[in-house]
PDB file of C-alpha atoms and ligand atoms in Angstrom:
ATOM      1  CA  MET A   1     104.148  28.631  31.985  1.00  0.00           C
ATOM      2  CA  ASN A   2     105.629  30.537  34.922  1.00  0.00           C
ATOM      3  CA  SER A   3     105.191  34.279  34.867  1.00  0.00           C
ATOM      4  CA  ASN A   4     108.272  36.364  34.238  1.00  0.00           C
ATOM      5  CA  HIS A   5     110.106  39.016  36.185  1.00  0.00           C
ATOM      6  CA  TRP A   6     109.609  42.363  34.435  1.00  0.00           C
ATOM      7  CA  HIS A   7     111.862  45.348  35.033  1.00  0.00           C
ATOM      8  CA  ILE A   8     110.267  48.660  34.084  1.00  0.00           C
ATOM      9  CA  LEU A   9     112.054  51.871  33.188  1.00  0.00           C
ATOM     10  CA  GLY A  10     109.715  54.846  33.517  1.00  0.00           C
ATOM     11  CA  ALA A  11     107.278  55.181  36.428  1.00  0.00           C
ATOM     12  CA  GLY A  12     104.845  57.585  34.744  1.00  0.00           C
ATOM     13  CA  ALA A  13     101.161  56.821  34.269  1.00  0.00           C
ATOM     14  CA  MET A  14     101.615  54.093  31.651  1.00  0.00           C
ATOM     15  CA  GLY A  15     104.582  52.525  33.467  1.00  0.00           C
ATOM     16  CA  CYS A  16     102.483  52.309  36.648  1.00  0.00           C
ATOM     17  CA  LEU A  17      99.444  51.000  34.774  1.00  0.00           C
ATOM     18  CA  PHE A  18     101.440  48.229  33.098  1.00  0.00           C
ATOM     19  CA  ALA A  19     103.264  47.464  36.377  1.00  0.00           C
ATOM     20  CA  SER A  20      99.964  47.035  38.228  1.00  0.00           C
ATOM     21  CA  GLN A  21      98.509  44.862  35.490  1.00  0.00           C
ATOM     22  CA  LEU A  22     101.563  42.598  35.353  1.00  0.00           C
ATOM     23  CA  VAL A  23     101.569  42.232  39.158  1.00  0.00           C
ATOM     24  CA  GLU A  24      97.902  41.239  39.044  1.00  0.00           C
ATOM     25  CA  ALA A  25      98.746  38.749  36.306  1.00  0.00           C
ATOM     26  CA  GLY A  26     101.167  37.051  38.716  1.00  0.00           C
ATOM     27  CA  CYS A  27     104.443  38.531  37.459  1.00  0.00           C
ATOM     28  CA  ARG A  28     107.219  39.867  39.621  1.00  0.00           C
ATOM     29  CA  VAL A  29     107.635  43.550  38.762  1.00  0.00           C
ATOM     30  CA  THR A  30     110.541  45.830  39.590  1.00  0.00           C
ATOM     31  CA  LEU A  31     110.500  49.546  38.882  1.00  0.00           C
ATOM     32  CA  LEU A  32     113.982  50.821  38.039  1.00  0.00           C
ATOM     33  CA  LEU A  33     114.596  54.240  39.549  1.00  0.00           C
ATOM     34  CA  ARG A  34     117.215  56.861  38.780  1.00  0.00           C
ATOM     35  CA  HIS A  35     117.849  57.406  42.489  1.00  0.00           C
ATOM     36  CA  ARG A  36     118.539  54.739  45.126  1.00  0.00           C
ATOM     37  CA  PRO A  37     115.147  53.894  46.705  1.00  0.00           C
ATOM     38  CA  GLU A  38     114.762  54.106  50.490  1.00  0.00           C
ATOM     39  CA  ALA A  39     112.932  50.755  50.567  1.00  0.00           C
ATOM     40  CA  SER A  40     113.065  47.701  48.315  1.00  0.00           C
ATOM     41  CA  SER A  41     109.318  47.785  47.665  1.00  0.00           C
ATOM     42  CA  SER A  42     106.461  50.240  47.658  1.00  0.00           C
ATOM     43  CA  SER A  43     102.733  50.300  47.257  1.00  0.00           C
ATOM     44  CA  LEU A  44     101.289  51.383  43.939  1.00  0.00           C
ATOM     45  CA  THR A  45      97.727  52.709  43.876  1.00  0.00           C
ATOM     46  CA  VAL A  46      95.460  52.532  40.853  1.00  0.00           C
ATOM     47  CA  ASP A  47      92.146  54.373  41.042  1.00  0.00           C
ATOM     48  CA  SER A  48      89.457  53.572  38.539  1.00  0.00           C
ATOM     49  CA  GLU A  49      85.824  54.527  38.190  1.00  0.00           C
ATOM     50  CA  ASN A  50      84.481  52.396  41.025  1.00  0.00           C
ATOM     51  CA  SER A  51      87.507  51.272  42.999  1.00  0.00           C
ATOM     52  CA  SER A  52      90.974  51.973  44.283  1.00  0.00           C
ATOM     53  CA  ASN A  53      93.448  49.123  44.141  1.00  0.00           C
ATOM     54  CA  GLU A  54      96.718  48.976  46.070  1.00  0.00           C
ATOM     55  CA  LEU A  55      99.496  46.594  45.008  1.00  0.00           C
ATOM     56  CA  THR A  56     103.121  46.056  45.902  1.00  0.00           C
ATOM     57  CA  VAL A  57     105.955  46.574  43.432  1.00  0.00           C
ATOM     58  CA  GLN A  58     109.678  46.050  43.950  1.00  0.00           C
ATOM     59  CA  LEU A  59     111.945  49.070  43.608  1.00  0.00           C
ATOM     60  CA  ASP A  60     115.546  49.018  42.470  1.00  0.00           C
ATOM     61  CA  HIS A  61     118.214  51.555  41.616  1.00  0.00           C
ATOM     62  CA  ALA A  62     118.874  51.414  37.866  1.00  0.00           C
ATOM     63  CA  ALA A  63     122.611  51.401  38.582  1.00  0.00           C
ATOM     64  CA  SER A  64     122.517  48.397  40.920  1.00  0.00           C
ATOM     65  CA  THR A  65     123.275  44.821  39.822  1.00  0.00           C
ATOM     66  CA  GLY A  66     121.201  41.769  38.933  1.00  0.00           C
ATOM     67  CA  GLU A  67     120.371  40.473  35.490  1.00  0.00           C
ATOM     68  CA  ILE A  68     117.361  41.801  33.624  1.00  0.00           C
ATOM     69  CA  ASN A  69     115.602  39.438  31.232  1.00  0.00           C
ATOM     70  CA  HIS A  70     112.331  41.192  30.456  1.00  0.00           C
ATOM     71  CA  LEU A  71     112.649  44.941  30.128  1.00  0.00           C
ATOM     72  CA  LEU A  72     109.742  47.316  29.534  1.00  0.00           C
ATOM     73  CA  ILE A  73     110.510  50.942  28.678  1.00  0.00           C
ATOM     74  CA  THR A  74     107.779  53.524  29.254  1.00  0.00           C
ATOM     75  CA  THR A  75     109.954  56.636  29.477  1.00  0.00           C
ATOM     76  CA  LYS A  76     109.546  59.681  27.279  1.00  0.00           C
ATOM     77  CA  ALA A  77     110.931  58.945  23.795  1.00  0.00           C
ATOM     78  CA  GLN A  78     113.808  61.408  24.275  1.00  0.00           C
ATOM     79  CA  ASP A  79     114.915  59.570  27.439  1.00  0.00           C
ATOM     80  CA  ALA A  80     114.602  56.008  26.133  1.00  0.00           C
ATOM     81  CA  VAL A  81     118.075  55.537  24.668  1.00  0.00           C
ATOM     82  CA  ASP A  82     119.938  56.961  27.683  1.00  0.00           C
ATOM     83  CA  ALA A  83     117.713  54.987  30.050  1.00  0.00           C
ATOM     84  CA  VAL A  84     118.580  51.697  28.321  1.00  0.00           C
ATOM     85  CA  LYS A  85     122.261  52.695  28.144  1.00  0.00           C
ATOM     86  CA  SER A  86     122.274  53.317  31.891  1.00  0.00           C
ATOM     87  CA  ILE A  87     121.356  49.677  32.595  1.00  0.00           C
ATOM     88  CA  ALA A  88     123.022  48.030  29.566  1.00  0.00           C
ATOM     89  CA  PRO A  89     125.476  45.926  31.664  1.00  0.00           C
ATOM     90  CA  ARG A  90     122.507  44.375  33.491  1.00  0.00           C
ATOM     91  CA  ILE A  91     120.573  43.383  30.386  1.00  0.00           C
ATOM     92  CA  GLY A  92     120.888  39.656  29.636  1.00  0.00           C
ATOM     93  CA  LYS A  93     122.264  38.631  26.232  1.00  0.00           C
ATOM     94  CA  GLN A  94     118.892  37.241  25.130  1.00  0.00           C
ATOM     95  CA  ALA A  95     116.737  39.621  27.166  1.00  0.00           C
ATOM     96  CA  SER A  96     113.646  40.983  25.451  1.00  0.00           C
ATOM     97  CA  ILE A  97     113.371  44.757  25.275  1.00  0.00           C
ATOM     98  CA  LEU A  98     109.809  46.051  24.932  1.00  0.00           C
ATOM     99  CA  PHE A  99     109.345  49.734  24.110  1.00  0.00           C
ATOM    100  CA  ALA A 100     106.026  51.319  25.059  1.00  0.00           C
ATOM    101  CA  THR A 101     107.118  54.806  24.140  1.00  0.00           C
ATOM    102  CA  ASN A 102     105.503  57.503  21.994  1.00  0.00           C
ATOM    103  CA  GLY A 103     106.909  58.355  18.601  1.00  0.00           C
ATOM    104  CA  MET A 104     109.388  56.496  16.413  1.00  0.00           C
ATOM    105  CA  GLY A 105     113.069  56.454  15.621  1.00  0.00           C
ATOM    106  CA  TYR A 106     114.802  55.725  18.945  1.00  0.00           C
ATOM    107  CA  ALA A 107     115.255  51.959  18.549  1.00  0.00           C
ATOM    108  CA  ALA A 108     118.040  52.135  15.943  1.00  0.00           C
ATOM    109  CA  ALA A 109     120.266  53.836  18.535  1.00  0.00           C
ATOM    110  CA  VAL A 110     119.488  51.066  21.039  1.00  0.00           C
ATOM    111  CA  LYS A 111     120.149  48.376  18.432  1.00  0.00           C
ATOM    112  CA  ALA A 112     123.603  49.926  17.902  1.00  0.00           C
ATOM    113  CA  PHE A 113     124.748  49.004  21.418  1.00  0.00           C
ATOM    114  CA  MET A 114     122.427  46.015  22.063  1.00  0.00           C
ATOM    115  CA  PRO A 115     122.617  44.336  18.621  1.00  0.00           C
ATOM    116  CA  ASP A 116     121.597  40.837  19.749  1.00  0.00           C
ATOM    117  CA  ASN A 117     118.616  41.590  21.944  1.00  0.00           C
ATOM    118  CA  PRO A 118     115.160  41.088  20.477  1.00  0.00           C
ATOM    119  CA  ILE A 119     113.291  44.383  20.405  1.00  0.00           C
ATOM    120  CA  TYR A 120     109.510  44.643  20.580  1.00  0.00           C
ATOM    121  CA  TYR A 121     107.053  47.545  20.653  1.00  0.00           C
ATOM    122  CA  ALA A 122     103.780  48.238  22.403  1.00  0.00           C
ATOM    123  CA  THR A 123     101.298  50.940  21.554  1.00  0.00           C
ATOM    124  CA  SER A 124      98.275  51.463  23.725  1.00  0.00           C
ATOM    125  CA  THR A 125      95.082  53.476  23.754  1.00  0.00           C
ATOM    126  CA  GLU A 126      94.495  52.823  27.473  1.00  0.00           C
ATOM    127  CA  GLY A 127      93.852  56.100  29.282  1.00  0.00           C
ATOM    128  CA  ALA A 128      95.805  56.742  32.476  1.00  0.00           C
ATOM    129  CA  TYR A 129      97.131  59.776  34.261  1.00  0.00           C
ATOM    130  CA  ARG A 130      99.330  60.343  37.249  1.00  0.00           C
ATOM    131  CA  LEU A 131      97.814  61.649  40.488  1.00  0.00           C
ATOM    132  CA  ASP A 132     100.990  61.420  42.576  1.00  0.00           C
ATOM    133  CA  THR A 133     104.171  59.346  42.802  1.00  0.00           C
ATOM    134  CA  LEU A 134     103.079  55.691  42.247  1.00  0.00           C
ATOM    135  CA  HIS A 135      99.433  56.750  42.285  1.00  0.00           C
ATOM    136  CA  ILE A 136      97.499  56.821  39.020  1.00  0.00           C
ATOM    137  CA  ARG A 137      93.989  56.941  37.696  1.00  0.00           C
ATOM    138  CA  HIS A 138      93.053  54.363  35.070  1.00  0.00           C
ATOM    139  CA  ALA A 139      90.669  56.623  33.179  1.00  0.00           C
ATOM    140  CA  GLY A 140      89.692  54.712  30.071  1.00  0.00           C
ATOM    141  CA  ARG A 141      89.863  51.320  28.451  1.00  0.00           C
ATOM    142  CA  GLY A 142      91.574  50.775  25.115  1.00  0.00           C
ATOM    143  CA  ILE A 143      93.641  48.280  23.161  1.00  0.00           C
ATOM    144  CA  THR A 144      97.305  47.477  23.684  1.00  0.00           C
ATOM    145  CA  ARG A 145      99.065  46.140  20.606  1.00  0.00           C
ATOM    146  CA  ILE A 146     102.424  44.424  20.944  1.00  0.00           C
ATOM    147  CA  GLY A 147     104.645  43.240  18.116  1.00  0.00           C
ATOM    148  CA  SER A 148     108.075  43.024  16.553  1.00  0.00           C
ATOM    149  CA  ALA A 149     109.208  45.298  13.732  1.00  0.00           C
ATOM    150  CA  GLU A 150     111.772  42.642  12.757  1.00  0.00           C
ATOM    151  CA  GLY A 151     109.292  39.855  12.046  1.00  0.00           C
ATOM    152  CA  LEU A 152     110.058  37.968  15.273  1.00  0.00           C
ATOM    153  CA  PRO A 153     107.438  35.375  16.189  1.00  0.00           C
ATOM    154  CA  LEU A 154     105.084  35.652  19.161  1.00  0.00           C
ATOM    155  CA  PRO A 155     107.300  35.377  22.264  1.00  0.00           C
ATOM    156  CA  SER A 156     106.255  33.139  25.165  1.00  0.00           C
ATOM    157  CA  TRP A 157     106.217  36.184  27.518  1.00  0.00           C
ATOM    158  CA  HIS A 158     103.228  37.569  25.635  1.00  0.00           C
ATOM    159  CA  GLU A 159     101.230  35.204  27.858  1.00  0.00           C
ATOM    160  CA  ASP A 160     102.044  37.531  30.820  1.00  0.00           C
ATOM    161  CA  TRP A 161     100.252  40.330  28.992  1.00  0.00           C
ATOM    162  CA  ARG A 162      97.343  38.135  27.960  1.00  0.00           C
ATOM    163  CA  LYS A 163      96.804  37.307  31.618  1.00  0.00           C
ATOM    164  CA  THR A 164      96.293  41.000  32.462  1.00  0.00           C
ATOM    165  CA  SER A 165      92.831  42.553  32.306  1.00  0.00           C
ATOM    166  CA  LEU A 166      93.964  44.727  29.400  1.00  0.00           C
ATOM    167  CA  ASP A 167      92.878  43.984  25.857  1.00  0.00           C
ATOM    168  CA  CYS A 168      96.346  42.938  24.653  1.00  0.00           C
ATOM    169  CA  GLN A 169      96.758  41.876  21.072  1.00  0.00           C
ATOM    170  CA  TRP A 170      99.804  40.573  19.250  1.00  0.00           C
ATOM    171  CA  ASP A 171     100.207  42.627  16.067  1.00  0.00           C
ATOM    172  CA  ASP A 172     102.222  41.182  13.178  1.00  0.00           C
ATOM    173  CA  ASP A 173     102.357  44.639  11.629  1.00  0.00           C
ATOM    174  CA  ILE A 174     103.318  46.761  14.623  1.00  0.00           C
ATOM    175  CA  THR A 175     105.194  49.293  12.458  1.00  0.00           C
ATOM    176  CA  THR A 176     101.907  50.284  10.845  1.00  0.00           C
ATOM    177  CA  ALA A 177     100.289  50.670  14.287  1.00  0.00           C
ATOM    178  CA  LEU A 178     103.233  52.785  15.525  1.00  0.00           C
ATOM    179  CA  TRP A 179     103.149  54.945  12.398  1.00  0.00           C
ATOM    180  CA  HIS A 180      99.402  55.474  12.720  1.00  0.00           C
ATOM    181  CA  LYS A 181      99.724  56.548  16.373  1.00  0.00           C
ATOM    182  CA  MET A 182     102.634  58.818  15.483  1.00  0.00           C
ATOM    183  CA  ALA A 183     100.652  60.362  12.598  1.00  0.00           C
ATOM    184  CA  ILE A 184      97.805  61.208  14.986  1.00  0.00           C
ATOM    185  CA  ASN A 185     100.248  62.676  17.507  1.00  0.00           C
ATOM    186  CA  CYS A 186     101.797  64.808  14.708  1.00  0.00           C
ATOM    187  CA  ALA A 187      98.379  66.341  13.997  1.00  0.00           C
ATOM    188  CA  ILE A 188      97.421  67.037  17.617  1.00  0.00           C
ATOM    189  CA  ASN A 189     100.338  67.343  20.032  1.00  0.00           C
ATOM    190  CA  PRO A 190     102.425  70.200  18.540  1.00  0.00           C
ATOM    191  CA  LEU A 191      99.406  72.473  17.987  1.00  0.00           C
ATOM    192  CA  THR A 192      98.134  71.967  21.553  1.00  0.00           C
ATOM    193  CA  ALA A 193     101.610  72.726  22.894  1.00  0.00           C
ATOM    194  CA  ILE A 194     102.029  75.865  20.761  1.00  0.00           C
ATOM    195  CA  HIS A 195      98.542  77.218  21.498  1.00  0.00           C
ATOM    196  CA  GLN A 196      98.461  75.923  25.097  1.00  0.00           C
ATOM    197  CA  CYS A 197      95.025  74.428  24.573  1.00  0.00           C
ATOM    198  CA  LEU A 198      93.000  71.310  25.316  1.00  0.00           C
ATOM    199  CA  ASN A 199      92.702  68.791  22.478  1.00  0.00           C
ATOM    200  CA  GLY A 200      89.050  69.774  21.913  1.00  0.00           C
ATOM    201  CA  GLU A 201      90.008  73.375  21.017  1.00  0.00           C
ATOM    202  CA  LEU A 202      91.530  72.006  17.798  1.00  0.00           C
ATOM    203  CA  ALA A 203      87.993  71.252  16.582  1.00  0.00           C
ATOM    204  CA  ARG A 204      86.282  74.267  18.154  1.00  0.00           C
ATOM    205  CA  ARG A 205      88.513  77.084  16.858  1.00  0.00           C
ATOM    206  CA  LYS A 206      88.162  77.602  13.095  1.00  0.00           C
ATOM    207  CA  GLN A 207      91.787  78.559  12.508  1.00  0.00           C
ATOM    208  CA  LEU A 208      93.128  75.604  14.490  1.00  0.00           C
ATOM    209  CA  LYS A 209      90.758  73.214  12.721  1.00  0.00           C
ATOM    210  CA  GLN A 210      92.109  74.481   9.399  1.00  0.00           C
ATOM    211  CA  GLU A 211      95.670  73.990  10.630  1.00  0.00           C
ATOM    212  CA  VAL A 212      94.890  70.403  11.720  1.00  0.00           C
ATOM    213  CA  GLY A 213      93.581  69.817   8.189  1.00  0.00           C
ATOM    214  CA  ASN A 214      96.771  71.245   6.640  1.00  0.00           C
ATOM    215  CA  LEU A 215      98.980  69.074   8.853  1.00  0.00           C
ATOM    216  CA  CYS A 216      96.869  66.002   8.038  1.00  0.00           C
ATOM    217  CA  ASP A 217      97.125  66.635   4.275  1.00  0.00           C
ATOM    218  CA  GLU A 218     100.922  66.579   4.527  1.00  0.00           C
ATOM    219  CA  ILE A 219     101.055  63.626   6.950  1.00  0.00           C
ATOM    220  CA  ALA A 220      98.761  61.654   4.623  1.00  0.00           C
ATOM    221  CA  GLU A 221     101.075  62.413   1.682  1.00  0.00           C
ATOM    222  CA  VAL A 222     104.127  61.011   3.503  1.00  0.00           C
ATOM    223  CA  SER A 223     102.081  58.068   4.789  1.00  0.00           C
ATOM    224  CA  LEU A 224     101.166  57.145   1.230  1.00  0.00           C
ATOM    225  CA  ALA A 225     104.761  57.511   0.009  1.00  0.00           C
ATOM    226  CA  ALA A 226     106.035  55.351   2.880  1.00  0.00           C
ATOM    227  CA  GLY A 227     103.470  52.606   2.237  1.00  0.00           C
ATOM    228  CA  PHE A 228     101.089  53.338   5.117  1.00  0.00           C
ATOM    229  CA  ASP A 229      98.046  53.496   2.848  1.00  0.00           C
ATOM    230  CA  THR A 230      95.419  52.963   5.530  1.00  0.00           C
ATOM    231  CA  THR A 231      96.765  55.862   7.594  1.00  0.00           C
ATOM    232  CA  ALA A 232      96.771  58.024   4.455  1.00  0.00           C
ATOM    233  CA  ALA A 233      93.161  57.108   3.704  1.00  0.00           C
ATOM    234  CA  THR A 234      91.675  57.513   7.198  1.00  0.00           C
ATOM    235  CA  LEU A 235      93.895  60.113   8.887  1.00  0.00           C
ATOM    236  CA  HIS A 236      91.553  63.106   8.699  1.00  0.00           C
ATOM    237  CA  GLU A 237      88.622  61.207  10.217  1.00  0.00           C
ATOM    238  CA  ASP A 238      90.789  59.341  12.753  1.00  0.00           C
ATOM    239  CA  VAL A 239      92.333  62.595  13.991  1.00  0.00           C
ATOM    240  CA  ALA A 240      88.860  64.180  14.257  1.00  0.00           C
ATOM    241  CA  ALA A 241      87.680  61.143  16.248  1.00  0.00           C
ATOM    242  CA  VAL A 242      90.668  61.283  18.651  1.00  0.00           C
ATOM    243  CA  ILE A 243      90.179  65.034  19.140  1.00  0.00           C
ATOM    244  CA  ALA A 244      86.492  64.442  19.942  1.00  0.00           C
ATOM    245  CA  GLY A 245      87.256  61.462  22.201  1.00  0.00           C
ATOM    246  CA  THR A 246      89.983  63.295  24.135  1.00  0.00           C
ATOM    247  CA  ALA A 247      88.454  66.801  23.987  1.00  0.00           C
ATOM    248  CA  ASN A 248      89.139  67.545  27.652  1.00  0.00           C
ATOM    249  CA  ASN A 249      92.695  66.125  27.627  1.00  0.00           C
ATOM    250  CA  ARG A 250      95.854  68.119  27.818  1.00  0.00           C
ATOM    251  CA  SER A 251      98.082  66.350  25.300  1.00  0.00           C
ATOM    252  CA  SER A 252     101.306  64.819  26.579  1.00  0.00           C
ATOM    253  CA  MET A 253     103.291  67.491  24.715  1.00  0.00           C
ATOM    254  CA  LEU A 254     101.294  70.315  26.295  1.00  0.00           C
ATOM    255  CA  GLN A 255     101.891  68.728  29.700  1.00  0.00           C
ATOM    256  CA  ASP A 256     105.635  68.523  29.001  1.00  0.00           C
ATOM    257  CA  VAL A 257     105.789  72.167  27.938  1.00  0.00           C
ATOM    258  CA  ALA A 258     103.718  73.296  30.932  1.00  0.00           C
ATOM    259  CA  ALA A 259     106.039  71.393  33.281  1.00  0.00           C
ATOM    260  CA  GLY A 260     109.172  72.827  31.640  1.00  0.00           C
ATOM    261  CA  ARG A 261     110.249  69.366  30.414  1.00  0.00           C
ATOM    262  CA  SER A 262     111.763  68.598  27.032  1.00  0.00           C
ATOM    263  CA  THR A 263     109.242  67.366  24.458  1.00  0.00           C
ATOM    264  CA  GLU A 264     108.968  64.320  22.202  1.00  0.00           C
ATOM    265  CA  ILE A 265     108.811  66.539  19.084  1.00  0.00           C
ATOM    266  CA  ASP A 266     111.944  65.012  17.526  1.00  0.00           C
ATOM    267  CA  PHE A 267     110.415  61.504  17.681  1.00  0.00           C
ATOM    268  CA  ILE A 268     106.994  62.631  16.434  1.00  0.00           C
ATOM    269  CA  THR A 269     107.106  65.481  13.886  1.00  0.00           C
ATOM    270  CA  GLY A 270     110.901  65.143  13.581  1.00  0.00           C
ATOM    271  CA  TYR A 271     110.570  61.495  12.523  1.00  0.00           C
ATOM    272  CA  LEU A 272     107.830  62.463  10.052  1.00  0.00           C
ATOM    273  CA  LEU A 273     110.039  65.164   8.511  1.00  0.00           C
ATOM    274  CA  ARG A 274     113.018  62.790   8.238  1.00  0.00           C
ATOM    275  CA  THR A 275     110.785  60.234   6.489  1.00  0.00           C
ATOM    276  CA  ALA A 276     109.445  62.931   4.147  1.00  0.00           C
ATOM    277  CA  GLN A 277     112.990  63.848   3.199  1.00  0.00           C
ATOM    278  CA  LYS A 278     113.630  60.274   2.010  1.00  0.00           C
ATOM    279  CA  TYR A 279     110.806  60.746  -0.499  1.00  0.00           C
ATOM    280  CA  SER A 280     111.829  64.326  -1.380  1.00  0.00           C
ATOM    281  CA  LEU A 281     108.588  65.670   0.060  1.00  0.00           C
ATOM    282  CA  ASP A 282     108.369  69.128   1.537  1.00  0.00           C
ATOM    283  CA  LEU A 283     106.023  69.593   4.518  1.00  0.00           C
ATOM    284  CA  PRO A 284     105.862  73.348   5.243  1.00  0.00           C
ATOM    285  CA  HIS A 285     103.067  73.148   7.838  1.00  0.00           C
ATOM    286  CA  ASN A 286     104.715  70.339   9.807  1.00  0.00           C
ATOM    287  CA  LYS A 287     108.114  72.044   9.533  1.00  0.00           C
ATOM    288  CA  ASN A 288     106.552  75.196  10.905  1.00  0.00           C
ATOM    289  CA  VAL A 289     105.059  73.508  13.993  1.00  0.00           C
ATOM    290  CA  PHE A 290     108.290  71.546  14.516  1.00  0.00           C
ATOM    291  CA  ASN A 291     110.276  74.806  14.600  1.00  0.00           C
ATOM    292  CA  LYS A 292     107.726  76.498  16.859  1.00  0.00           C
ATOM    293  CA  VAL A 293     107.861  73.670  19.414  1.00  0.00           C
ATOM    294  CA  LEU A 294     111.670  73.742  19.276  1.00  0.00           C
ATOM    295  CA  ALA A 295     111.530  77.508  19.788  1.00  0.00           C
ATOM    296  CA  LEU A 296     109.718  76.924  23.062  1.00  0.00           C
ATOM    297  CA  GLY A 297     113.262  76.128  24.077  1.00  0.00           C
ATOM    298  CA  LEU A 298     112.717  72.825  25.896  1.00  0.00           C
TER     299      LEU A 298
HETATM  300  O1  KPL B  23      98.418  60.435  22.584  1.00  0.00           O
HETATM  301  C1  KPL B  23      98.041  61.542  22.879  1.00  0.00           C
HETATM  302  C2  KPL B  23      98.993  62.399  23.627  1.00  0.00           C
HETATM  303  O2  KPL B  23      98.591  63.328  24.282  1.00  0.00           O
HETATM  304  O3  KPL B  23     100.198  62.092  23.537  1.00  0.00           O
HETATM  305  C3  KPL B  23      96.699  62.022  22.415  1.00  0.00           C
HETATM  306  C4  KPL B  23      96.041  60.927  21.600  1.00  0.00           C
HETATM  307  C5  KPL B  23      96.847  63.240  21.580  1.00  0.00           C
HETATM  308  C6  KPL B  23      95.748  62.265  23.551  1.00  0.00           C
HETATM  309  O4  KPL B  23      96.013  63.425  24.267  1.00  0.00           O
END
């Protein structure tokens, strides 16, 4: 099978990591930019433990023309809908749209104006951070799960991802994987943003550890009500393991707050609270952190 041409919205760390991997797998990759690029291609540098790898990616203005058939979205959750809207006329009728975005709850808005396009999701535990524009560090290996929340079968383009050096797995139950990731983000991200602390502080400071426990109790309750039994059963230990494994990380929400950017709170804790409402559950601790992050005014 020939490799596909992927267009990527979002040139942050994960967008660059996926772009580099797809290029190495033989795909054509175009990064869609909000501004008109000065050149039609650029080098993309990926540092890892023992090497630095430079590749070439195509650049294109999101508002230019040319049909898009394989679209990957790695923007912040709050930007995803507008980003897709901005290129909607370019998206082919049957084009696949793959969201690799934190949180949940943005796809329904995309479905409303792109009703016929198959939508897929990716969730990844690969570690990457941005050093500069189109320069990242691939800091840790993980698993990338891809799947459809609508029961669509394995698409032929999944082969592009299997040809990368990432551990890419097709997941027939991607909604459960997305929920689990979101549940972990609910327990960690808001507290680190409010207290301006590294992830590891949530285990070191007694009061914060207690607060993580309170959030997890509520998140587990909603998880159970919504049918995510495994998340409900393992959340406390999984959150403790992620905090330990990412102790020196600044969470993505803390980074957003520190940079004066808007946060993903509405697609993380906000989505949790909206789900809780459906089951008439009250989550005072999660509501409290939701309001505190909103009060940061971003
Ligand atoms: O996913 C993360 C994030 O920061 O968004 C965690 C797992 C909390 C790691 O920092």
